[in-house]
Coordinates of C-alpha atoms and ligand atoms in Angstrom, one line a residue:
M1 CA 12.7 -8.0 35.0
T2 CA 14.9 -11.0 34.5
A3 CA 13.9 -14.5 35.4
N4 CA 15.5 -15.9 38.5
N5 CA 14.9 -19.6 39.1
N6 CA 14.5 -19.2 42.8
N7 CA 12.1 -16.4 42.7
T8 CA 10.2 -15.7 39.5
D9 CA 6.9 -14.0 38.8
V10 CA 5.4 -16.9 36.8
V11 CA 6.3 -20.6 36.3
V12 CA 4.5 -22.2 33.5
L13 CA 4.2 -26.0 33.7
G14 CA 4.1 -27.7 30.4
A15 CA 5.6 -26.6 27.1
G16 CA 2.8 -27.7 24.7
I17 CA 1.1 -25.0 22.6
V18 CA -0.8 -23.8 25.6
G19 CA 2.1 -23.5 28.0
V20 CA 4.4 -21.9 25.4
S21 CA 1.8 -19.4 24.6
A22 CA 1.2 -18.6 28.3
A23 CA 5.0 -18.1 28.8
L24 CA 5.4 -15.9 25.7
S25 CA 2.4 -13.8 26.6
A26 CA 3.4 -13.4 30.2
R27 CA 6.9 -12.3 29.2
Q28 CA 5.4 -9.9 26.7
R29 CA 3.7 -8.3 29.6
G30 CA 7.0 -7.8 31.4
L31 CA 6.8 -10.6 33.8
S32 CA 9.7 -12.9 34.6
V33 CA 8.9 -16.4 33.4
V34 CA 10.2 -20.0 33.8
L35 CA 8.8 -22.6 31.4
V36 CA 9.2 -26.2 32.4
D37 CA 8.7 -29.5 30.5
R38 CA 10.3 -32.9 30.7
R39 CA 10.6 -32.9 26.9
E40 CA 11.4 -30.3 24.3
P41 CA 8.6 -27.9 23.6
G42 CA 5.8 -29.2 21.4
S43 CA 6.8 -32.9 21.7
E44 CA 3.5 -34.4 22.9
T45 CA -0.1 -33.6 21.9
S46 CA 1.0 -30.4 20.3
Y47 CA 3.3 -32.4 18.0
G48 CA 1.0 -35.2 16.8
N49 CA -2.2 -33.4 15.9
A50 CA -3.6 -32.8 12.4
G51 CA -2.3 -29.2 12.3
I52 CA -5.6 -27.6 11.5
L53 CA -6.2 -24.0 12.6
S54 CA -9.9 -24.3 12.5
S55 CA -12.2 -21.3 12.3
G56 CA -15.3 -23.5 12.3
S57 CA -14.8 -25.9 15.2
I58 CA -17.2 -24.2 17.4
F59 CA -19.5 -27.2 17.8
P60 CA -17.9 -29.8 20.1
L61 CA -18.5 -33.5 19.6
N62 CA -21.2 -33.5 22.2
Q63 CA -23.9 -31.9 20.3
P64 CA -27.5 -33.0 19.6
S65 CA -26.5 -35.1 16.5
L66 CA -24.5 -37.3 18.9
F67 CA -27.7 -38.9 20.2
G68 CA -28.5 -40.1 16.6
S69 CA -25.0 -41.5 16.2
L70 CA -25.0 -43.5 19.5
P71 CA -26.5 -46.7 18.1
K72 CA -23.7 -47.0 15.6
Y73 CA -21.0 -46.2 18.2
L74 CA -22.4 -48.8 20.6
S75 CA -21.2 -51.6 18.3
N76 CA -17.6 -50.3 19.0
R77 CA -16.6 -50.8 15.4
H78 CA -17.0 -47.3 14.1
N79 CA -13.9 -45.4 13.0
A80 CA -15.2 -42.2 14.6
L81 CA -15.3 -43.7 18.2
R82 CA -14.0 -46.7 19.9
W83 CA -14.5 -47.0 23.7
D84 CA -13.2 -49.3 26.3
V85 CA -15.9 -51.0 28.3
G86 CA -13.8 -51.0 31.5
W87 CA -13.1 -47.3 31.1
A88 CA -16.8 -46.6 30.6
L89 CA -17.7 -48.6 33.7
R90 CA -15.2 -46.6 35.8
N91 CA -16.3 -43.3 34.4
P92 CA -20.2 -43.2 34.3
G93 CA -20.3 -39.7 35.7
W94 CA -18.1 -38.2 33.0
I95 CA -20.1 -40.0 30.3
A96 CA -23.4 -38.8 31.8
R97 CA -22.2 -35.2 32.0
F98 CA -20.7 -35.3 28.5
L99 CA -24.1 -36.6 27.1
A100 CA -26.0 -34.0 29.1
N101 CA -24.0 -31.3 27.4
S102 CA -25.1 -32.6 24.0
A103 CA -28.6 -31.1 24.6
Q104 CA -29.8 -28.5 22.1
S105 CA -29.9 -25.9 24.9
Q106 CA -26.1 -26.3 25.3
V107 CA -25.2 -25.6 21.6
K108 CA -25.4 -21.8 21.5
P109 CA -23.7 -20.8 24.7
R110 CA -20.7 -23.1 24.0
A111 CA -20.5 -22.2 20.3
V112 CA -20.4 -18.5 21.2
A113 CA -17.8 -19.0 23.9
L114 CA -15.6 -21.2 21.6
Q115 CA -15.9 -18.7 18.7
G116 CA -14.5 -15.9 20.9
L117 CA -11.6 -18.1 21.9
I118 CA -10.9 -19.3 18.3
K119 CA -11.1 -15.9 16.7
T120 CA -8.7 -14.4 19.2
S121 CA -6.4 -17.4 18.8
L122 CA -6.3 -17.4 15.0
K123 CA -5.3 -13.8 15.0
L124 CA -2.4 -14.6 17.5
H125 CA -1.3 -17.6 15.4
R126 CA -1.2 -15.5 12.2
D127 CA 0.9 -12.8 13.9
W128 CA 3.2 -15.1 15.9
I129 CA 3.9 -17.5 13.1
V130 CA 5.4 -14.7 11.1
Q131 CA 7.2 -13.1 14.1
A132 CA 8.6 -16.5 15.0
G133 CA 10.1 -16.9 11.5
A134 CA 7.8 -19.8 10.7
G135 CA 5.5 -18.0 8.3
N136 CA 6.4 -20.6 5.6
R137 CA 4.7 -23.3 7.6
I138 CA 1.1 -21.9 7.4
R139 CA -1.2 -22.6 4.5
E140 CA -4.2 -20.5 3.9
T141 CA -5.9 -23.1 1.7
G142 CA -8.8 -24.0 4.0
W143 CA -10.0 -27.4 5.2
L144 CA -12.1 -29.7 3.1
K145 CA -14.8 -31.9 4.6
A146 CA -15.9 -34.4 2.0
W147 CA -18.6 -37.1 1.5
R148 CA -18.3 -40.1 -0.7
T149 CA -22.1 -40.5 -0.9
D150 CA -24.2 -37.9 -2.5
N151 CA -25.0 -36.5 0.9
I152 CA -25.7 -32.9 -0.1
S153 CA -28.1 -32.5 2.7
A154 CA -25.4 -33.2 5.4
A155 CA -23.1 -30.7 3.7
K156 CA -25.8 -28.1 3.5
A157 CA -26.8 -28.6 7.1
D158 CA -23.1 -28.1 8.2
Q159 CA -22.9 -25.0 6.1
A160 CA -26.2 -23.6 7.5
K161 CA -24.8 -24.0 11.1
L162 CA -21.6 -22.3 10.2
T163 CA -23.4 -19.4 8.4
E164 CA -25.5 -18.8 11.5
Y165 CA -22.3 -17.8 13.3
G166 CA -20.9 -15.8 10.3
I167 CA -18.3 -18.5 9.4
K168 CA -17.8 -18.8 5.7
S169 CA -17.7 -22.0 3.7
E170 CA -18.2 -23.2 0.1
L171 CA -20.3 -26.1 -1.1
L172 CA -18.5 -28.2 -3.7
D173 CA -19.6 -30.8 -6.2
R174 CA -17.4 -33.5 -7.7
Q175 CA -16.0 -31.3 -10.4
A176 CA -15.3 -28.4 -8.0
I177 CA -13.5 -30.8 -5.6
S178 CA -11.3 -32.0 -8.5
A179 CA -10.5 -28.4 -9.5
L180 CA -9.6 -27.6 -5.9
E181 CA -7.5 -30.8 -5.2
P182 CA -6.5 -31.9 -8.7
N183 CA -4.2 -34.7 -7.4
I184 CA -6.7 -36.7 -5.4
L185 CA -8.8 -39.5 -6.9
P186 CA -12.4 -38.6 -7.6
V187 CA -14.0 -40.5 -4.7
Y188 CA -15.9 -37.6 -3.2
S189 CA -19.3 -36.5 -4.5
V190 CA -19.9 -33.5 -2.1
G191 CA -17.5 -31.2 -0.2
L192 CA -17.6 -28.3 2.2
L193 CA -14.6 -26.1 2.1
H194 CA -13.9 -24.2 5.3
T195 CA -12.4 -21.2 3.6
E196 CA -11.3 -19.3 6.7
T197 CA -9.4 -22.2 8.1
A198 CA -5.7 -22.6 7.8
S199 CA -3.3 -25.4 8.5
V200 CA 0.4 -25.9 9.2
D201 CA 2.9 -28.4 7.9
S202 CA 4.3 -29.3 11.4
P203 CA 2.5 -28.3 14.6
G204 CA 5.4 -29.5 16.7
N205 CA 7.8 -27.2 14.8
V206 CA 5.4 -24.3 15.0
T207 CA 5.2 -24.8 18.8
K208 CA 9.0 -25.0 18.9
A209 CA 9.3 -21.8 16.9
Y210 CA 7.0 -20.0 19.4
A211 CA 9.1 -21.4 22.2
R212 CA 12.3 -20.1 20.6
M213 CA 10.6 -16.7 20.3
A214 CA 9.6 -16.9 24.0
V215 CA 13.2 -17.8 25.0
G216 CA 14.5 -14.9 22.8
S217 CA 12.3 -12.5 24.7
G218 CA 13.7 -13.7 28.1
V219 CA 11.7 -16.8 29.1
D220 CA 13.9 -19.3 31.0
L221 CA 13.2 -22.8 29.5
R222 CA 14.0 -25.7 31.8
Q223 CA 13.9 -29.4 31.0
A224 CA 12.9 -31.4 34.1
E225 CA 10.2 -33.7 35.4
I226 CA 7.6 -31.8 37.4
K227 CA 7.0 -33.7 40.6
S228 CA 4.5 -31.6 42.6
I229 CA 3.5 -28.1 43.6
A230 CA 2.9 -26.6 47.0
A231 CA 1.6 -23.3 48.3
D232 CA 4.5 -21.3 49.9
G233 CA 3.7 -18.1 51.7
D234 CA 2.0 -15.9 49.2
G235 CA 3.5 -17.8 46.3
W236 CA 4.3 -21.3 45.1
R237 CA 7.0 -23.9 45.2
V238 CA 7.4 -26.2 42.2
M239 CA 9.3 -29.4 42.9
L240 CA 11.3 -30.7 40.0
S241 CA 13.4 -33.8 39.4
D242 CA 16.5 -31.6 39.7
G243 CA 15.6 -28.9 42.2
E244 CA 12.8 -26.5 42.8
I245 CA 11.5 -23.1 41.7
K246 CA 9.7 -20.5 43.7
A247 CA 7.2 -18.3 41.9
R248 CA 4.3 -15.9 42.7
H249 CA 2.1 -17.6 40.1
V250 CA 1.9 -21.1 38.7
V251 CA 0.2 -22.0 35.4
V252 CA -0.8 -25.6 35.0
A253 CA -0.7 -26.3 31.2
L254 CA 0.1 -30.0 31.3
G255 CA -2.5 -30.9 28.7
P256 CA -3.8 -34.5 29.3
W257 CA -1.5 -34.7 32.4
S258 CA -3.0 -31.7 34.1
A259 CA -5.4 -33.4 36.5
D260 CA -2.6 -35.5 38.1
L261 CA -0.7 -32.6 39.5
L262 CA -3.9 -31.0 40.9
R263 CA -5.2 -34.0 42.8
P264 CA -3.0 -33.6 45.9
L265 CA -4.3 -30.1 46.3
G266 CA -7.9 -31.4 46.6
Y267 CA -9.0 -30.7 43.0
R268 CA -10.7 -33.7 41.3
V269 CA -10.8 -32.5 37.7
P270 CA -13.1 -34.5 35.4
L271 CA -10.6 -34.6 32.6
A272 CA -11.0 -37.5 30.1
T273 CA -8.6 -38.3 27.3
E274 CA -9.9 -38.8 23.8
R275 CA -7.0 -40.6 22.4
G276 CA -6.0 -40.5 18.8
Y277 CA -3.3 -41.9 16.5
H278 CA -1.4 -40.8 13.4
R279 CA 0.9 -42.3 10.9
E280 CA 2.8 -40.5 8.2
F281 CA 3.6 -41.7 4.7
T282 CA 6.0 -40.6 2.0
P283 CA 4.1 -38.3 -0.3
N284 CA 4.1 -38.6 -4.1
A285 CA 5.8 -35.4 -5.1
A286 CA 4.0 -35.3 -8.4
R287 CA 0.5 -35.7 -6.8
K288 CA 0.6 -33.2 -3.9
L289 CA -2.2 -32.8 -1.4
L290 CA -2.9 -29.1 -1.0
R291 CA -4.9 -29.0 2.2
P292 CA -6.2 -31.2 5.1
I293 CA -9.1 -33.4 4.1
H294 CA -11.7 -34.8 6.5
D295 CA -13.4 -37.9 5.2
A296 CA -16.9 -37.4 6.7
E297 CA -18.2 -40.9 6.4
N298 CA -15.0 -42.7 7.4
A299 CA -14.0 -40.4 10.2
F300 CA -10.3 -39.8 9.5
L301 CA -8.2 -36.8 8.5
M302 CA -5.4 -36.5 6.0
T303 CA -3.0 -33.6 6.3
P304 CA 0.1 -32.8 4.1
M305 CA 2.9 -32.4 6.6
E306 CA 6.6 -31.6 6.3
Q307 CA 7.6 -35.3 6.5
G308 CA 4.7 -36.8 4.6
I309 CA 1.0 -37.3 4.5
R310 CA -0.3 -37.6 8.1
V311 CA -3.4 -39.8 8.5
T312 CA -5.1 -39.2 11.8
S313 CA -7.7 -41.4 13.5
G314 CA -10.9 -40.7 15.3
V315 CA -11.5 -40.9 19.1
E316 CA -10.6 -43.8 21.4
L317 CA -12.1 -43.3 24.8
T318 CA -10.0 -45.1 27.3
D319 CA -7.4 -44.4 30.0
R320 CA -4.6 -42.1 29.0
D321 CA -1.9 -44.6 29.5
A322 CA -3.7 -47.8 28.5
P323 CA -1.8 -49.9 25.9
S324 CA -2.2 -48.8 22.2
S325 CA -4.7 -50.4 20.0
Y326 CA -4.0 -49.8 16.3
E327 CA -7.3 -51.2 14.8
Q328 CA -8.9 -47.8 14.3
L329 CA -5.9 -46.4 12.4
D330 CA -5.3 -49.6 10.5
A331 CA -8.9 -49.4 9.3
V332 CA -8.6 -45.9 7.8
V333 CA -5.2 -46.1 6.2
P334 CA -6.5 -48.1 3.2
L335 CA -9.4 -45.7 2.9
A336 CA -6.9 -42.8 2.8
R337 CA -5.0 -44.6 0.1
S338 CA -8.2 -44.6 -2.0
V339 CA -8.1 -40.8 -1.9
A340 CA -4.4 -39.8 -2.2
E341 CA -1.4 -41.6 -3.7
F342 CA 1.3 -42.0 -1.0
G343 CA 4.1 -44.4 -0.3
E344 CA 5.7 -46.2 2.6
P345 CA 5.2 -45.3 6.3
V346 CA 7.6 -42.7 7.7
G347 CA 8.5 -43.5 11.3
E348 CA 6.3 -45.2 13.9
V349 CA 2.6 -44.8 14.7
W350 CA 2.1 -41.9 17.1
R351 CA -0.5 -41.9 19.9
G352 CA -1.8 -38.9 21.8
A353 CA -4.7 -37.8 24.0
R354 CA -7.1 -34.9 23.5
P355 CA -7.7 -33.5 27.0
T356 CA -11.5 -33.1 27.4
L357 CA -13.8 -31.9 30.1
P358 CA -17.5 -33.0 30.0
D359 CA -18.7 -29.7 28.4
S360 CA -15.8 -29.8 25.9
L361 CA -14.7 -26.3 27.0
P362 CA -11.2 -25.8 28.3
M363 CA -10.5 -24.5 31.8
I364 CA -9.0 -21.0 31.5
G365 CA -8.7 -19.1 34.8
P366 CA -7.8 -19.2 38.5
A367 CA -8.1 -22.3 40.6
P368 CA -11.0 -21.6 43.0
R369 CA -9.3 -22.2 46.3
H370 CA -5.7 -21.2 45.7
K371 CA -4.4 -17.7 45.0
G372 CA -1.8 -17.6 42.3
L373 CA -2.7 -20.9 40.8
W374 CA -3.9 -20.7 37.2
L375 CA -5.4 -23.5 35.0
A376 CA -5.0 -23.7 31.3
F377 CA -6.0 -27.1 29.8
G378 CA -8.8 -29.2 28.4
N379 CA -8.6 -27.8 24.9
Q380 CA -9.9 -31.1 23.4
H381 CA -9.9 -31.5 19.6
I382 CA -9.0 -27.8 19.0
G383 CA -6.1 -27.2 21.3
F384 CA -3.6 -26.4 18.6
T385 CA -6.0 -23.8 17.3
T386 CA -6.9 -22.4 20.7
G387 CA -3.6 -22.6 22.5
P388 CA -2.3 -19.1 21.8
A389 CA -5.5 -17.4 23.1
T390 CA -5.7 -19.8 26.1
G391 CA -2.2 -18.8 27.1
E392 CA -2.6 -15.1 26.4
A393 CA -5.8 -15.0 28.5
I394 CA -4.1 -16.5 31.5
A395 CA -1.2 -14.0 31.1
A396 CA -3.7 -11.1 31.0
M397 CA -5.5 -12.4 34.1
I398 CA -2.2 -12.7 36.0
A399 CA -1.3 -9.2 35.0
G400 CA -4.7 -8.0 36.1
A401 CA -5.7 -7.0 32.5
P402 CA -8.9 -8.0 30.7
P403 CA -8.5 -11.0 28.4
G404 CA -9.2 -10.5 24.7
F405 CA -12.4 -12.5 24.7
D406 CA -15.2 -13.5 27.1
T407 CA -13.7 -16.2 29.4
A408 CA -16.7 -16.7 31.7
A409 CA -17.7 -20.1 30.2
F410 CA -14.2 -21.4 30.8
A411 CA -14.0 -20.7 34.5
P412 CA -12.5 -23.7 36.3
S413 CA -15.0 -23.2 39.2
R414 CA -17.7 -24.8 37.0
Y415 CA -16.2 -28.2 37.8
I416 CA -13.9 -27.9 40.8
Ligands
FAD501 C1 -5.1 -37.2 16.9 C2 -5.2 -35.7 17.3 C3 -5.5 -34.8 16.3 C4 -5.7 -33.4 16.6 N1 -5.9 -32.5 15.7 C5 -6.0 -31.2 16.0 C6 -6.0 -30.2 15.0 O1 -6.0 -30.5 13.8 N2 -6.2 -28.9 15.3 C7 -6.2 -28.5 16.6 O2 -6.4 -27.3 16.9 N3 -6.1 -29.4 17.6 C8 -5.9 -30.8 17.3 N4 -5.8 -31.7 18.3 C9 -5.8 -31.3 19.7 C10 -4.5 -30.6 20.2 O3 -3.4 -31.4 19.7 C11 -4.5 -30.6 21.7 O4 -5.7 -30.0 22.2 C12 -3.3 -29.6 22.1 O5 -2.1 -30.0 21.5 C13 -3.1 -29.6 23.6 O6 -2.0 -28.8 23.9 P1 -1.5 -28.7 25.4 O7 -0.4 -27.7 25.4 O8 -2.6 -28.5 26.3 O9 -0.9 -30.2 25.7 P2 0.5 -30.9 25.3 O10 0.9 -30.5 23.9 O11 0.3 -32.3 25.5 O12 1.5 -30.3 26.3 C14 1.6 -30.7 27.7 C15 3.1 -30.8 28.0 O13 3.2 -31.1 29.4 C16 4.3 -31.9 29.6 N5 4.3 -32.7 30.8 C17 3.2 -33.4 31.3 N6 3.5 -33.9 32.5 C18 4.7 -33.4 32.9 C19 5.5 -33.6 34.0 N7 5.1 -34.3 35.1 N8 6.7 -33.0 34.0 C20 7.2 -32.2 33.0 N9 6.4 -32.0 31.9 C21 5.2 -32.6 31.8 C22 4.4 -32.8 28.4 O14 5.7 -33.2 28.1 C23 3.8 -31.9 27.3 O15 4.9 -31.2 26.5 C24 -5.6 -33.0 18.0 C25 -5.3 -34.0 19.0 C26 -5.1 -35.3 18.6 C27 -4.8 -36.3 19.7

């Protein structure tokens, strides 16, 4: 079937990693697909992330240990979390639900659900990245979490939690860290290497490569502002800045912008934005970083990217479009310099927003009160990892086929 802008099977809204994956998967199932974004594919959150394809991120931030960390976060000076008081006062319900999901009883069901999603997604990434001609961008060198203090008990506790779910990791001492990353300075006493985790050197370009593969398979990519959507007979009408598209199915994959489009349909989605920043720096070619490093005590990440060393900040809880505040990033750049040698900044500071629901699980499935409306967003800190399986599951549901993993925990009806 060929795509026809006036009457297509599926229109996917948003060409981040989730939307591109949904479009590609739907096309692979023989459906005609239009993919719409106001920017080039992979230009927003799917561009600026840390590029980690994480096998072990099955424990969201809201877990029991969060309660112990709250006192230090209340001061609003910790690198891991800054929060805007005005935002907190306007969103007490989201905060209360987020905290309620930190209870011990919520750990296992969410870890099991996320592990199914992550496993399926990593397999898709490893297949697609080769098929898309971008196999040179993936590194199978793991991800190192490292502690400057001799906090062996924290590393062991992390490892025990991963082992419980069959996720492999290796405990490292100072010498083993130096052997693994010979070009960093010896600031870390203890490390935990997530051996089954991969990373890429440009998440934006990987998303673009998947988009090119989707277009090559017949997806019609359109660049336009999406204004609104409306039910139309047994299908949908999507109003764009330059016209409209009719489709039997609409997939909302607008990342942190997803809730806006759904509000006029009566859906109040409790989607918060955990903002984050990055800045890249020219690498020292003679002192290469070989994998992403997570500085455990100082709450920042450093990833070797195509254009340089990308330093990524922790969470800033505030409105999606509030003015930028660079304090959190400024605080960690000198700390990153104490680990790796790198030069001048490359380009400007980037800001993005991790789209997060109160249980830190994405919405993957049908909108409860509208036939043919599919929701695929809320992938929080691990959306680059989980985008492919999120999109593939939606495509399977549209085609009436079983998704490759258990999607029950991700049903949109749990919140709307
Ligand atoms: C600092 C930071 C570090 C991160 N690190 C990692 C990591 O290492 N590993 C990992 O797995 N995840 C990571 N993440 C999370 C990950 O980046 C996101 O979860 C993921 O990119 C979300 O993808 P998406 O497709 O849902 O959204 P997006 O990539 O934001 O895509 C949404 C698209 O919708 C489009 N859009 C929105 N509104 C409109 C409109 N009205 N009209 C037209 N187009 C519109 C936008 O242009 C955009 O392209 C990180 C996030 C941040 C912020």
